[in-house]
Structure formats: structure tokens, C-alpha cells
């Protein structure tokens, strides 16, 4: 982007417990696993962290401000809706996503085989080239709630810019 652009950085984080009877969805991708994330919506920690990073960069609060878990209309919602609506708000203000870096923390399942699918899906959802999105996966090294396989978490950092 040109030098006369304004840039902002946002950071997002989310975590959810793993439980039986739920699908595991990360970055909008359904992952074959016997347990899924428990939450008011589809509990996609990746899309929640990305949405928070974008909203934070634009100074628009967080996902809970726009889509509170106390509102029954968001029950079971596909988190791609949260991302799309938040992205539309940024775009209306003239902001565009420049790049995104995501770290997923999960002891199980092993995410190496699905990182590229998550990356491609995030890039498509944000209208970015694949090389403007990075996805990393880390285990909990058997320590804490992540390491014991009780939860999955995600941290996202986004750069946005506008003329």
C-alpha cells in the first residue's frame, strides 16, 4: 500500500472448551475430530480471534459488543457471519485488511494437515492473497488446559490500512 496510507494493528484472542456432540470448526473449516468446541455460536475460536483483531484495529470494540452471547439470535450462528459483518463495518469506514497472522493452540487434533486449508479459507473470506495470511499451530506441550486437551485457543494479529 502507498506511503500515504494510515495503518493500524489489532490483536484478538479466543478460547473454548472441547466437548462431545459438537462439530470442530476452525477458521471456517470443519475438522474431523470426536469433540468440538462448546459455545453460544459455532465456537470457531479462529474466526472469533480474527474478528476481534479486525474490530480492535479499527477501534470498533469486540465481538461481544456486536454479537453478544446473551442475544438468542446468535445461538448456533456460523462465525463467518460475524467476520463478514465486521469486515463490512471496517470497509464502510475505508479500512482494508493488509495481512493476518494467526496462531492456533491445540494439543489435539494435530493441525499440520489442515493449516493450509484454514489459511486459504481465511484469505478467501478476507479477500486477500494467500501470502497475506499466515496460520501457525502450537501444542500445549501437555501443560495447562490446552495441553490436557480440554480446550483450543487462538491468537490473531491483523494489519489494516486506508488512504
mmCIF file of C-alpha atoms in Angstrom:
data_model
loop_
_atom_site.group_PDB
_atom_site.id
_atom_site.type_symbol
_atom_site.label_atom_id
_atom_site.label_comp_id
_atom_site.label_asym_id
_atom_site.label_seq_id
_atom_site.Cartn_x
_atom_site.Cartn_y
_atom_site.Cartn_z
ATOM 1 C CA UNK A 1 0.000 0.000 0.000
ATOM 2 C CA UNK A 2 1.184 3.552 -0.637
ATOM 3 C CA UNK A 3 3.064 5.543 1.985
ATOM 4 C CA UNK A 4 0.157 7.949 2.467
ATOM 5 C CA UNK A 5 -1.933 5.168 3.991
ATOM 6 C CA UNK A 6 -2.819 5.057 7.678
ATOM 7 C CA UNK A 7 -2.154 1.722 9.304
ATOM 8 C CA UNK A 8 -3.456 0.112 12.467
ATOM 9 C CA UNK A 9 -2.751 -3.186 14.189
ATOM 10 C CA UNK A 10 -5.304 -5.211 16.100
ATOM 11 C CA UNK A 11 -4.966 -8.252 18.307
ATOM 12 C CA UNK A 12 -7.613 -10.865 19.049
ATOM 13 C CA UNK A 13 -7.780 -13.891 21.308
ATOM 14 C CA UNK A 14 -10.389 -16.547 21.992
ATOM 15 C CA UNK A 15 -10.619 -19.930 23.670
ATOM 16 C CA UNK A 16 -13.362 -22.518 24.085
ATOM 17 C CA UNK A 17 -13.660 -25.840 25.884
ATOM 18 C CA UNK A 18 -13.797 -29.071 23.893
ATOM 19 C CA UNK A 19 -16.848 -31.282 24.378
ATOM 20 C CA UNK A 20 -18.735 -34.218 22.974
ATOM 21 C CA UNK A 21 -21.521 -33.809 20.449
ATOM 22 C CA UNK A 22 -20.243 -30.666 18.754
ATOM 23 C CA UNK A 23 -18.527 -30.258 15.380
ATOM 24 C CA UNK A 24 -14.976 -28.903 15.440
ATOM 25 C CA UNK A 25 -14.779 -25.831 13.222
ATOM 26 C CA UNK A 26 -11.565 -23.811 12.949
ATOM 27 C CA UNK A 27 -11.203 -20.927 10.528
ATOM 28 C CA UNK A 28 -14.490 -21.892 8.907
ATOM 29 C CA UNK A 29 -13.192 -25.400 8.139
ATOM 30 C CA UNK A 30 -14.917 -28.455 9.638
ATOM 31 C CA UNK A 31 -12.264 -30.761 11.073
ATOM 32 C CA UNK A 32 -12.754 -34.460 11.635
ATOM 33 C CA UNK A 33 -12.447 -34.896 15.411
ATOM 34 C CA UNK A 34 -14.617 -36.677 18.000
ATOM 35 C CA UNK A 35 -15.011 -33.487 20.065
ATOM 36 C CA UNK A 36 -15.875 -29.940 19.109
ATOM 37 C CA UNK A 37 -15.787 -26.530 20.725
ATOM 38 C CA UNK A 38 -18.548 -25.507 23.124
ATOM 39 C CA UNK A 39 -20.010 -22.022 22.784
ATOM 40 C CA UNK A 40 -23.077 -19.917 22.107
ATOM 41 C CA UNK A 41 -22.310 -19.789 18.364
ATOM 42 C CA UNK A 42 -20.354 -22.438 16.438
ATOM 43 C CA UNK A 43 -17.442 -21.568 18.805
ATOM 44 C CA UNK A 44 -14.904 -21.144 15.982
ATOM 45 C CA UNK A 45 -12.014 -19.721 18.032
ATOM 46 C CA UNK A 46 -10.081 -18.782 14.892
ATOM 47 C CA UNK A 47 -12.824 -16.663 13.355
ATOM 48 C CA UNK A 48 -13.621 -15.146 16.758
ATOM 49 C CA UNK A 49 -9.982 -14.122 17.309
ATOM 50 C CA UNK A 50 -9.689 -12.775 13.744
ATOM 51 C CA UNK A 51 -12.928 -10.807 14.122
ATOM 52 C CA UNK A 52 -11.685 -9.309 17.399
ATOM 53 C CA UNK A 53 -8.344 -8.403 15.814
ATOM 54 C CA UNK A 54 -10.070 -6.569 12.963
ATOM 55 C CA UNK A 55 -12.552 -4.795 15.225
ATOM 56 C CA UNK A 56 -9.761 -3.825 17.605
ATOM 57 C CA UNK A 57 -7.606 -2.396 14.835
ATOM 58 C CA UNK A 58 -10.498 -0.213 13.678
ATOM 59 C CA UNK A 59 -11.424 0.836 17.221
ATOM 60 C CA UNK A 60 -14.837 -0.838 16.965
ATOM 61 C CA UNK A 61 -14.855 -2.785 20.224
ATOM 62 C CA UNK A 62 -15.010 -6.556 20.187
ATOM 63 C CA UNK A 63 -17.119 -9.462 19.019
ATOM 64 C CA UNK A 64 -19.119 -9.478 22.263
ATOM 65 C CA UNK A 65 -20.158 -5.852 21.707
ATOM 66 C CA UNK A 66 -21.593 -6.557 18.253
ATOM 67 C CA UNK A 67 -22.775 -10.154 18.722
ATOM 68 C CA UNK A 68 -23.426 -10.705 22.453
ATOM 69 C CA UNK A 69 -23.856 -14.270 23.667
ATOM 70 C CA UNK A 70 -26.844 -13.027 25.671
ATOM 71 C CA UNK A 71 -28.747 -12.449 22.412
ATOM 72 C CA UNK A 72 -30.599 -15.620 21.342
ATOM 73 C CA UNK A 73 -30.430 -14.681 17.648
ATOM 74 C CA UNK A 74 -26.699 -15.533 17.676
ATOM 75 C CA UNK A 75 -27.291 -19.025 19.140
ATOM 76 C CA UNK A 76 -25.565 -21.571 16.891
ATOM 77 C CA UNK A 77 -24.504 -18.911 14.379
ATOM 78 C CA UNK A 78 -21.842 -19.688 11.792
ATOM 79 C CA UNK A 79 -18.941 -17.423 12.823
ATOM 80 C CA UNK A 80 -18.303 -16.494 9.186
ATOM 81 C CA UNK A 81 -21.309 -14.193 9.617
ATOM 82 C CA UNK A 82 -19.561 -12.362 12.483
ATOM 83 C CA UNK A 83 -16.454 -11.932 10.347
ATOM 84 C CA UNK A 84 -18.370 -10.787 7.240
ATOM 85 C CA UNK A 85 -20.442 -8.227 9.151
ATOM 86 C CA UNK A 86 -17.389 -6.888 10.989
ATOM 87 C CA UNK A 87 -15.394 -6.700 7.767
ATOM 88 C CA UNK A 88 -18.259 -4.764 6.150
ATOM 89 C CA UNK A 89 -18.134 -2.243 9.020
ATOM 90 C CA UNK A 90 -14.384 -1.772 8.507
ATOM 91 C CA UNK A 91 -14.806 -1.382 4.753
ATOM 92 C CA UNK A 92 -17.568 1.216 5.244
ATOM 93 C CA UNK A 93 -15.039 3.252 7.238
ATOM 94 C CA UNK A 94 -12.482 2.907 4.438
ATOM 95 C CA UNK A 95 -10.300 0.266 6.148
ATOM 96 C CA UNK A 96 -8.895 -2.680 4.212
ATOM 97 C CA UNK A 97 -7.167 -5.730 5.641
ATOM 98 C CA UNK A 98 -3.477 -5.786 4.712
ATOM 99 C CA UNK A 99 -2.404 -9.021 6.368
ATOM 100 C CA UNK A 100 -3.276 -11.502 9.093
ATOM 101 C CA UNK A 101 -1.191 -13.752 11.334
ATOM 102 C CA UNK A 102 -2.939 -16.486 13.334
ATOM 103 C CA UNK A 103 -1.671 -18.912 15.960
ATOM 104 C CA UNK A 104 -3.923 -21.803 16.996
ATOM 105 C CA UNK A 105 -3.166 -23.550 20.300
ATOM 106 C CA UNK A 106 -4.396 -27.168 20.376
ATOM 107 C CA UNK A 107 -2.960 -30.342 21.831
ATOM 108 C CA UNK A 108 -5.416 -32.284 19.711
ATOM 109 C CA UNK A 109 -6.157 -32.728 16.912
ATOM 110 C CA UNK A 110 -2.859 -32.206 15.158
ATOM 111 C CA UNK A 111 -3.451 -29.252 12.856
ATOM 112 C CA UNK A 112 -0.490 -29.538 10.483
ATOM 113 C CA UNK A 113 -2.563 -31.308 7.821
ATOM 114 C CA UNK A 114 -5.316 -28.608 7.841
ATOM 115 C CA UNK A 115 -3.320 -25.398 8.264
ATOM 116 C CA UNK A 116 -3.205 -24.729 4.527
ATOM 117 C CA UNK A 117 -6.993 -25.201 4.198
ATOM 118 C CA UNK A 118 -7.589 -22.802 7.106
ATOM 119 C CA UNK A 119 -5.179 -20.303 5.565
ATOM 120 C CA UNK A 120 -6.846 -20.476 2.149
ATOM 121 C CA UNK A 121 -10.304 -20.109 3.678
ATOM 122 C CA UNK A 122 -9.256 -17.092 5.775
ATOM 123 C CA UNK A 123 -7.682 -15.477 2.712
ATOM 124 C CA UNK A 124 -10.884 -16.041 0.714
ATOM 125 C CA UNK A 125 -13.117 -14.696 3.497
ATOM 126 C CA UNK A 126 -10.967 -11.556 3.777
ATOM 127 C CA UNK A 127 -10.394 -11.099 0.036
ATOM 128 C CA UNK A 128 -6.627 -11.471 0.432
ATOM 129 C CA UNK A 129 -3.923 -13.338 -1.424
ATOM 130 C CA UNK A 130 -2.837 -16.496 0.394
ATOM 131 C CA UNK A 131 0.587 -14.999 1.127
ATOM 132 C CA UNK A 132 -1.092 -12.208 3.137
ATOM 133 C CA UNK A 133 -2.385 -14.766 5.657
ATOM 134 C CA UNK A 134 -0.310 -16.994 7.910
ATOM 135 C CA UNK A 135 -1.561 -19.815 10.138
ATOM 136 C CA UNK A 136 0.580 -21.476 12.783
ATOM 137 C CA UNK A 137 -0.346 -24.331 15.122
ATOM 138 C CA UNK A 138 1.160 -24.939 18.549
ATOM 139 C CA UNK A 139 0.502 -27.654 21.091
ATOM 140 C CA UNK A 140 0.268 -27.066 24.800
ATOM 141 C CA UNK A 141 3.173 -29.485 25.402
ATOM 142 C CA UNK A 142 0.824 -31.347 27.771
ATOM 143 C CA UNK A 143 0.646 -28.316 30.097
ATOM 144 C CA UNK A 144 -2.499 -26.480 31.227
ATOM 145 C CA UNK A 145 -5.995 -26.680 29.764
ATOM 146 C CA UNK A 146 -4.663 -26.664 26.188
ATOM 147 C CA UNK A 147 -2.045 -29.337 26.898
ATOM 148 C CA UNK A 148 -4.575 -31.565 28.647
ATOM 149 C CA UNK A 149 -6.791 -31.417 25.546
ATOM 150 C CA UNK A 150 -9.586 -29.601 27.401
ATOM 151 C CA UNK A 151 -9.699 -26.536 25.141
ATOM 152 C CA UNK A 152 -8.465 -24.870 21.965
ATOM 153 C CA UNK A 153 -7.392 -21.241 21.773
ATOM 154 C CA UNK A 154 -6.362 -18.826 19.056
ATOM 155 C CA UNK A 155 -4.468 -15.552 18.873
ATOM 156 C CA UNK A 156 -4.695 -13.322 15.781
ATOM 157 C CA UNK A 157 -2.905 -10.145 14.742
ATOM 158 C CA UNK A 158 -4.244 -8.077 11.860
ATOM 159 C CA UNK A 159 -2.874 -5.073 9.989
ATOM 160 C CA UNK A 160 -5.426 -2.780 8.356
ATOM 161 C CA UNK A 161 -4.859 0.291 6.210
ATOM 162 C CA UNK A 162 -6.698 3.127 4.477
ATOM 163 C CA UNK A 163 -5.906 6.130 2.348
#
